[in-house]
GROMACS .gro file of C-alpha atoms in nm:
model
  256
    1MET     CA    1   2.770  -1.860   2.429
    2THR     CA    2   2.467  -1.768   2.270
    3GLU     CA    3   2.497  -1.428   2.051
    4PRO     CA    4   2.190  -1.152   2.220
    5VAL     CA    5   1.971  -1.155   1.918
    6TRP     CA    6   1.993  -0.789   1.937
    7GLY     CA    7   2.362  -0.832   1.937
    8PRO     CA    8   2.602  -0.452   2.065
    9VAL     CA    9   2.278  -0.333   2.104
   10HIS     CA   10   2.102  -0.595   2.288
   11ARG     CA   11   2.095  -0.415   2.648
   12ASP     CA   12   1.992  -0.065   2.509
   13ILE     CA   13   1.695  -0.272   2.346
   14VAL     CA   14   1.582  -0.445   2.665
   15ASP     CA   15   1.626  -0.098   2.884
   16LEU     CA   16   1.417   0.098   2.640
   17LEU     CA   17   1.086  -0.243   2.597
   18ALA     CA   18   1.131  -0.268   2.991
   19ASP     CA   19   0.945   0.109   2.990
   20HIS     CA   20   0.507   0.086   2.854
   21PRO     CA   21   0.478   0.424   2.688
   22ALA     CA   22   0.147   0.547   2.864
   23ASP     CA   23   0.093   0.868   2.595
   24VAL     CA   24   0.181   0.960   2.194
   25PRO     CA   25   0.443   1.170   2.303
   26ALA     CA   26   0.541   0.846   2.503
   27VAL     CA   27   0.526   0.602   2.214
   28VAL     CA   28   0.726   0.868   1.952
   29ASP     CA   29   1.014   0.863   2.210
   30HIS     CA   30   1.020   0.521   2.204
   31LEU     CA   31   1.008   0.475   1.818
   32THR     CA   32   1.285   0.675   1.758
   33LYS     CA   33   1.527   0.635   2.044
   34LEU     CA   34   1.446   0.248   1.844
   35GLN     CA   35   1.492   0.375   1.522
   36ASP     CA   36   1.842   0.461   1.674
   37MET     CA   37   1.930   0.188   1.852
   38LEU     CA   38   1.790  -0.044   1.503
   39VAL     CA   39   2.073   0.112   1.241
   40ARG     CA   40   2.315   0.050   1.502
   41LEU     CA   41   2.231  -0.387   1.479
   42PRO     CA   42   2.440  -0.597   1.267
   43PRO     CA   43   2.509  -0.715   0.977
   44LEU     CA   44   2.300  -0.527   0.746
   45GLU     CA   45   2.322  -0.191   1.001
   46GLU     CA   46   2.155   0.122   0.855
   47SER     CA   47   1.969  -0.130   0.584
   48CYS     CA   48   1.820  -0.318   0.843
   49PRO     CA   49   1.458  -0.458   0.796
   50LEU     CA   50   1.315  -0.329   1.088
   51ALA     CA   51   1.470  -0.035   1.067
   52ASP     CA   52   1.246   0.078   0.740
   53PHE     CA   53   0.924   0.008   0.893
   54ASN     CA   54   0.967   0.176   1.254
   55LYS     CA   55   1.160   0.457   0.998
   56LEU     CA   56   0.753   0.504   0.857
   57TYR     CA   57   0.581   0.398   1.182
   58LEU     CA   58   0.810   0.680   1.346
   59THR     CA   59   0.599   0.894   1.133
   60ILE     CA   60   0.273   0.812   1.068
   61THR     CA   61   0.291   0.871   1.464
   62SER     CA   62   0.430   1.174   1.478
   63SER     CA   63   0.158   1.340   1.232
   64VAL     CA   64  -0.106   1.132   1.480
   65LEU     CA   65   0.077   1.341   1.733
   66ASP     CA   66   0.079   1.680   1.597
   67GLY     CA   67  -0.303   1.620   1.474
   68LEU     CA   68  -0.373   1.564   1.833
   69TYR     CA   69  -0.212   1.910   1.964
   70ASP     CA   70  -0.414   2.059   1.664
   71ASP     CA   71  -0.737   1.902   1.770
   72ARG     CA   72  -0.737   1.787   1.438
   73PHE     CA   73  -1.020   1.475   1.644
   74VAL     CA   74  -1.277   1.506   1.688
   75ASP     CA   75  -1.243   1.212   2.042
   76PRO     CA   76  -0.907   1.264   2.072
   77VAL     CA   77  -0.943   1.050   2.404
   78PHE     CA   78  -1.048   0.793   2.173
   79LEU     CA   79  -0.746   0.825   1.946
   80SER     CA   80  -0.516   0.888   2.177
   81ARG     CA   81  -0.582   0.557   2.311
   82LEU     CA   82  -0.558   0.333   2.024
   83ASP     CA   83  -0.264   0.429   1.950
   84VAL     CA   84  -0.071   0.387   2.276
   85GLU     CA   85  -0.274   0.024   2.263
   86PHE     CA   86  -0.132  -0.033   1.920
   87ALA     CA   87   0.173   0.085   2.067
   88ALA     CA   88   0.178  -0.210   2.297
   89ARG     CA   89   0.155  -0.499   2.045
   90TYR     CA   90   0.452  -0.387   1.831
   91PHE     CA   91   0.620  -0.325   2.107
   92ASP     CA   92   0.496  -0.655   2.252
   93ALA     CA   93   0.606  -0.801   1.998
   94LEU     CA   94   0.976  -0.709   2.039
   95ARG     CA   95   0.985  -0.808   2.394
   96LEU     CA   96   0.863  -1.171   2.283
   97TRP     CA   97   1.081  -1.154   2.029
   98THR     CA   98   1.406  -1.064   2.218
   99ASP     CA   99   1.362  -1.357   2.471
  100SER     CA  100   1.393  -1.666   2.215
  101SER     CA  101   0.978  -1.707   2.282
  102PRO     CA  102   0.748  -1.943   2.076
  103GLY     CA  103   0.493  -1.691   2.156
  104THR     CA  104   0.629  -1.414   1.906
  105PRO     CA  105   0.360  -1.393   1.630
  106LYS     CA  106   0.482  -1.544   1.332
  107ALA     CA  107   0.309  -1.182   1.175
  108TRP     CA  108   0.615  -1.026   1.307
  109SER     CA  109   0.825  -1.355   1.304
  110CYS     CA  110   0.930  -1.345   0.928
  111LEU     CA  111   1.052  -1.010   0.953
  112PHE     CA  112   1.244  -1.053   1.230
  113GLU     CA  113   1.444  -1.264   1.106
  114ARG     CA  114   1.535  -1.127   0.841
  115MET     CA  115   1.743  -0.857   1.044
  116ARG     CA  116   2.067  -1.076   1.044
  117GLY     CA  117   2.048  -1.135   0.631
  118PRO     CA  118   2.006  -1.157   0.379
  119ASP     CA  119   1.916  -0.773   0.330
  120ALA     CA  120   1.557  -0.739   0.207
  121ARG     CA  121   1.450  -0.423   0.067
  122PRO     CA  122   1.313  -0.118   0.210
  123LEU     CA  123   0.962  -0.061   0.071
  124PRO     CA  124   0.915  -0.452   0.076
  125SER     CA  125   1.040  -0.472   0.438
  126ALA     CA  126   0.854  -0.133   0.577
  127ALA     CA  127   0.557  -0.347   0.404
  128ALA     CA  128   0.592  -0.613   0.554
  129GLY     CA  129   0.620  -0.427   0.843
  130VAL     CA  130   0.284  -0.213   0.790
  131ASN     CA  131   0.138  -0.516   0.722
  132ALA     CA  132   0.185  -0.719   1.055
  133HIS     CA  133   0.043  -0.409   1.213
  134ILE     CA  134  -0.279  -0.299   1.039
  135ASN     CA  135  -0.382  -0.695   1.013
  136PHE     CA  136  -0.287  -0.825   1.306
  137ASP     CA  137  -0.237  -0.613   1.548
  138LEU     CA  138  -0.514  -0.338   1.476
  139PRO     CA  139  -0.792  -0.534   1.523
  140PHE     CA  140  -0.697  -0.625   1.910
  141ALA     CA  141  -0.570  -0.264   1.942
  142LEU     CA  142  -0.925  -0.213   1.814
  143VAL     CA  143  -1.099  -0.352   2.032
  144THR     CA  144  -0.857  -0.302   2.409
  145THR     CA  145  -0.902   0.055   2.348
  146PHE     CA  146  -1.345   0.004   2.295
  147ASP     CA  147  -1.266  -0.287   2.633
  148HIS     CA  148  -1.082   0.032   2.804
  149LEU     CA  149  -1.357   0.313   2.767
  150GLU     CA  150  -1.630   0.129   2.779
  151SER     CA  151  -1.720   0.209   2.388
  152GLU     CA  152  -1.788  -0.063   2.082
  153PRO     CA  153  -1.669  -0.006   1.759
  154VAL     CA  154  -2.005   0.138   1.557
  155ASP     CA  155  -1.955   0.259   1.232
  156GLY     CA  156  -2.023   0.661   1.201
  157SER     CA  157  -1.927   0.699   1.521
  158ASP     CA  158  -1.748   1.003   1.610
  159GLN     CA  159  -1.431   0.716   1.666
  160HIS     CA  160  -1.513   0.547   1.319
  161HIS     CA  161  -1.442   0.960   1.154
  162ASP     CA  162  -1.103   0.975   1.385
  163TYR     CA  163  -1.047   0.615   1.229
  164LEU     CA  164  -1.081   0.694   0.933
  165GLU     CA  165  -0.876   1.025   0.953
  166ILE     CA  166  -0.582   0.832   1.014
  167ASN     CA  167  -0.578   0.749   0.650
  168ASN     CA  168  -0.544   1.112   0.499
  169ILE     CA  169  -0.169   1.110   0.729
  170PHE     CA  170  -0.099   0.793   0.499
  171ALA     CA  171  -0.240   0.979   0.206
  172ASP     CA  172  -0.055   1.261   0.267
  173LYS     CA  173   0.304   1.126   0.353
  174ILE     CA  174   0.302   0.825   0.121
  175PRO     CA  175   0.421   0.966  -0.102
  176GLY     CA  176   0.767   1.076   0.023
  177LEU     CA  177   0.808   0.819   0.304
  178ARG     CA  178   0.790   0.588  -0.073
  179ARG     CA  179   1.041   0.749  -0.244
  180GLY     CA  180   1.281   0.726  -0.008
  181TYR     CA  181   1.307   0.427  -0.042
  182LEU     CA  182   1.356   0.371  -0.365
  183GLU     CA  183   1.554   0.303  -0.568
  184ARG     CA  184   1.794   0.583  -0.855
  185TRP     CA  185   1.621   0.340  -1.132
  186GLN     CA  186   1.320   0.266  -0.962
  187LEU     CA  187   1.280   0.685  -0.876
  188LEU     CA  188   1.256   0.712  -1.287
  189ILE     CA  189   0.974   0.401  -1.321
  190ASP     CA  190   0.775   0.601  -1.077
  191MET     CA  191   0.863   0.978  -1.207
  192LEU     CA  192   0.729   0.869  -1.552
  193ASN     CA  193   0.424   0.669  -1.341
  194GLY     CA  194   0.361   0.982  -1.251
  195ASP     CA  195   0.062   0.950  -0.941
  196ILE     CA  196  -0.054   0.593  -1.029
  197ASP     CA  197   0.094   0.500  -0.736
  198ASP     CA  198   0.092   0.673  -0.501
  199TRP     CA  199  -0.273   0.596  -0.576
  200TYR     CA  200  -0.381   0.296  -0.556
  201GLN     CA  201  -0.061   0.206  -0.242
  202GLY     CA  202  -0.342   0.528  -0.083
  203GLU     CA  203  -0.592   0.294  -0.179
  204LEU     CA  204  -0.453  -0.024  -0.041
  205VAL     CA  205  -0.350   0.138   0.292
  206GLU     CA  206  -0.708   0.288   0.266
  207TYR     CA  207  -0.914  -0.070   0.249
  208THR     CA  208  -0.657  -0.234   0.443
  209ARG     CA  209  -0.771  -0.013   0.723
  210ASP     CA  210  -1.138  -0.103   0.661
  211VAL     CA  211  -1.086  -0.452   0.719
  212ALA     CA  212  -0.912  -0.399   1.026
  213TRP     CA  213  -1.174  -0.257   1.150
  214ARG     CA  214  -1.451  -0.515   1.008
  215ASN     CA  215  -1.230  -0.774   1.177
  216ALA     CA  216  -1.168  -0.546   1.519
  217GLN     CA  217  -1.611  -0.548   1.514
  218LYS     CA  218  -1.584  -0.941   1.461
  219ILE     CA  219  -1.364  -0.989   1.760
  220TRP     CA  220  -1.611  -0.782   1.936
  221ARG     CA  221  -1.881  -0.946   1.957
  222CYS     CA  222  -1.676  -1.279   2.057
  223ARG     CA  223  -1.492  -1.119   2.318
  224HIS     CA  224  -1.576  -1.234   2.610
  225ASP     CA  225  -1.565  -1.648   2.425
  226PRO     CA  226  -1.159  -1.768   2.469
  227ASP     CA  227  -1.190  -2.031   2.245
  228ALA     CA  228  -1.363  -1.754   1.952
  229ARG     CA  229  -1.070  -1.522   2.017
  230GLU     CA  230  -0.800  -1.785   2.019
  231CYS     CA  231  -0.915  -1.881   1.642
  232GLU     CA  232  -0.975  -1.501   1.485
  233ARG     CA  233  -0.604  -1.448   1.621
  234THR     CA  234  -0.480  -1.748   1.520
  235ARG     CA  235  -0.633  -1.644   1.178
  236LEU     CA  236  -0.522  -1.355   1.136
  237ASP     CA  237  -0.237  -1.401   1.262
  238ASP     CA  238  -0.155  -1.690   0.926
  239ASN     CA  239  -0.292  -1.466   0.703
  240ALA     CA  240  -0.065  -1.150   0.807
  241ALA     CA  241   0.254  -1.401   0.802
  242ALA     CA  242   0.120  -1.579   0.459
  243LEU     CA  243   0.138  -1.151   0.333
  244GLY     CA  244   0.421  -1.061   0.555
  245ARG     CA  245   0.661  -1.350   0.453
  246LEU     CA  246   0.515  -1.297   0.003
  247LEU     CA  247   0.618  -0.957   0.018
  248LEU     CA  248   0.976  -1.027   0.168
  249SER     CA  249   1.032  -1.319  -0.080
  250PRO     CA  250   1.240  -1.214  -0.450
  251LEU     CA  251   0.880  -1.085  -0.526
  252GLY     CA  252   0.876  -0.840  -0.292
  253ALA     CA  253   1.207  -0.747  -0.434
  254PHE     CA  254   0.962  -0.602  -0.759
  255LEU     CA  255   0.741  -0.394  -0.503
  256GLN     CA  256   0.759   0.024  -0.592
   0.00000   0.00000   0.00000
């Protein structure tokens, strides 16, 4: 008999994924419950690579929710819808993997495959998840959001302003998150480097999210052409998968 994908927490995760979050508080609730399950997943348990990403995602999404409560965004309806659509793609990938579906995006499969070992360092694991979610999921989440709101991705719009505001949340949270993934020897190097590691990783997130916005604009222009849209999906999936495999390779161990 084949062992369930999620081992002893398989039924719990299946039940969780059966529900589709409809708003940002529900997304935060799902991510919180999923985190509790992932750190109990053998054989790696608290060292589970997916848990390393999920923790980061939960932190950023919780900060987005706080921003919505504090009127931080110009167009909260857009930002809320984007957050839900964005999370839906992550949960959809998890459902496909749960069903052992060949349709699981390659961008995510390279990280999911590591849940049974060999162990991967926390920071490269989190980076591989961010790579899949931003480089592959985010452009399509943007397109779905704008389509639902009967709007479009325009530079300089209120929606673009709010999209860029998320970069500031990353910049605020990256230092604490990154140091939480480091080992003692890496923390020593980090101290010697000062703020440079935080700066360049913040710049990298900003650049990557800008590329995702440009890709969303490209997909938007061909959204009514199934062949062209599928071509973009394949291109982004292949590119994100290649980068994910690199991050999870021995080279990724040097990531700080």
